[in-house]
Short mmCIF file of C-alpha atoms in Angstrom, two decimals:
data_model
loop_
_atom_site.label_atom_id
_atom_site.label_comp_id
_atom_site.label_asym_id
_atom_site.label_seq_id
_atom_site.Cartn_x
_atom_site.Cartn_y
_atom_site.Cartn_z
CA UNK T 1 -12.99 0.91 -9.65
CA UNK T 2 -9.39 1.46 -11.80
CA UNK T 3 -11.15 2.57 -14.85
CA UNK T 4 -9.15 -0.17 -17.41
CA UNK T 5 -5.79 1.04 -15.14
CA UNK T 6 -3.73 -2.03 -13.56
CA UNK T 7 -2.42 -1.74 -10.14
CA UNK T 8 0.11 -4.24 -8.68
CA UNK T 9 1.59 -4.00 -4.89
CA UNK T 10 4.11 -6.57 -3.69
CA UNK T 11 6.23 -6.34 -0.82
CA UNK T 12 9.05 -4.23 -2.28
CA UNK T 13 7.75 -2.21 -5.09
CA UNK T 14 4.31 -1.08 -6.74
CA UNK T 15 3.33 -0.25 -10.20
CA UNK T 16 0.56 1.60 -11.87
CA UNK T 17 0.24 0.34 -15.38
CA UNK T 18 3.47 -1.17 -15.28
CA UNK T 19 5.49 1.77 -14.10
CA UNK T 20 6.88 2.12 -10.49
CA UNK T 21 5.07 4.34 -8.07
CA UNK T 22 5.60 4.65 -4.34
CA UNK T 23 9.43 4.57 -5.06
CA UNK T 24 10.30 6.93 -2.03
CA UNK T 25 9.71 6.13 1.65
CA UNK T 26 7.43 8.02 2.13
CA UNK T 27 5.91 8.68 -0.82
CA UNK T 28 2.47 9.28 -2.75
CA UNK T 29 0.94 8.80 -6.16
CA UNK T 30 -2.75 10.10 -7.18
CA UNK T 31 -4.61 9.88 -10.32
CA UNK T 32 -7.59 12.26 -9.56
CA UNK T 33 -10.95 10.58 -9.77
CA UNK T 34 -9.48 7.03 -9.46
CA UNK T 35 -6.85 6.38 -6.42
CA UNK T 36 -4.80 7.99 -3.94
CA UNK T 37 -2.06 5.85 -2.38
CA UNK T 38 0.40 6.62 0.11
CA UNK T 39 3.50 4.49 1.54
CA UNK T 40 4.42 5.72 5.06
CA UNK T 41 4.90 4.62 8.67
CA UNK T 42 1.40 5.51 10.25
CA UNK T 43 -1.41 2.86 10.19
CA UNK T 44 -2.75 0.06 12.16
CA UNK T 45 -0.83 -3.46 12.74
CA UNK T 46 -2.62 -6.05 11.07
CA UNK T 47 -1.10 -8.85 12.56
CA UNK T 48 -0.23 -9.96 16.11
CA UNK T 49 3.31 -9.94 17.61
CA UNK T 50 4.50 -7.03 15.16
CA UNK T 51 4.44 -4.72 17.77
CA UNK T 52 7.65 -2.60 17.80
CA UNK T 53 8.95 -3.41 14.39
CA UNK T 54 9.17 -0.40 11.65
CA UNK T 55 6.06 -0.27 9.59
CA UNK T 56 5.74 0.08 5.76
CA UNK T 57 2.24 0.72 5.03
CA UNK T 58 0.86 1.15 1.76
CA UNK T 59 -2.74 3.28 2.10
CA UNK T 60 -5.15 3.02 -0.87
CA UNK T 61 -8.33 4.78 -1.37
CA UNK T 62 -10.14 4.09 -4.53
CA UNK T 63 -13.07 5.99 -5.96
CA UNK T 64 -16.18 3.87 -5.84
CA UNK T 65 -19.13 6.64 -5.68
CA UNK T 66 -19.10 6.86 -2.27
CA UNK T 67 -17.68 9.68 -0.13
CA UNK T 68 -15.46 7.67 1.66
CA UNK T 69 -14.22 5.61 -1.15
CA UNK T 70 -12.85 2.08 -0.97
CA UNK T 71 -10.27 2.08 1.28
CA UNK T 72 -7.35 -0.81 1.81
CA UNK T 73 -4.24 -0.77 3.90
CA UNK T 74 -1.34 -3.18 2.90
CA UNK T 75 1.14 -3.86 5.52
CA UNK T 76 4.62 -4.51 4.09
CA UNK T 77 7.46 -6.99 5.91
CA UNK T 78 10.81 -7.21 4.95
CA UNK T 79 12.36 -9.10 8.12
CA UNK T 80 15.20 -10.93 6.89
CA UNK T 81 14.97 -13.88 9.10
CA UNK T 82 11.09 -14.28 8.03
CA UNK T 83 11.18 -13.26 4.54
CA UNK T 84 8.95 -10.69 2.65
CA UNK T 85 5.48 -11.00 3.03
CA UNK T 86 2.08 -8.45 3.50
CA UNK T 87 -1.08 -8.11 5.48
CA UNK T 88 -3.99 -6.66 3.93
#
């Protein structure tokens, strides 16, 4: 899918081939024909009990030859009382 590139998504950062991407909120990153990524507060809660909390969601669309592409949503959580974690 990534055509030799490396993507890393963590709770507080994301990199493409070791370079920071999605550094603002909201923000976007695209490599034509490979990947579209968006970081915003729009999406589906992937864990019960998170209603009302601020959303930090990374949306990925990987080109896989289909018209839809492979779609992944990552919910980032950075609650001081809970620590950092993600739902994918």
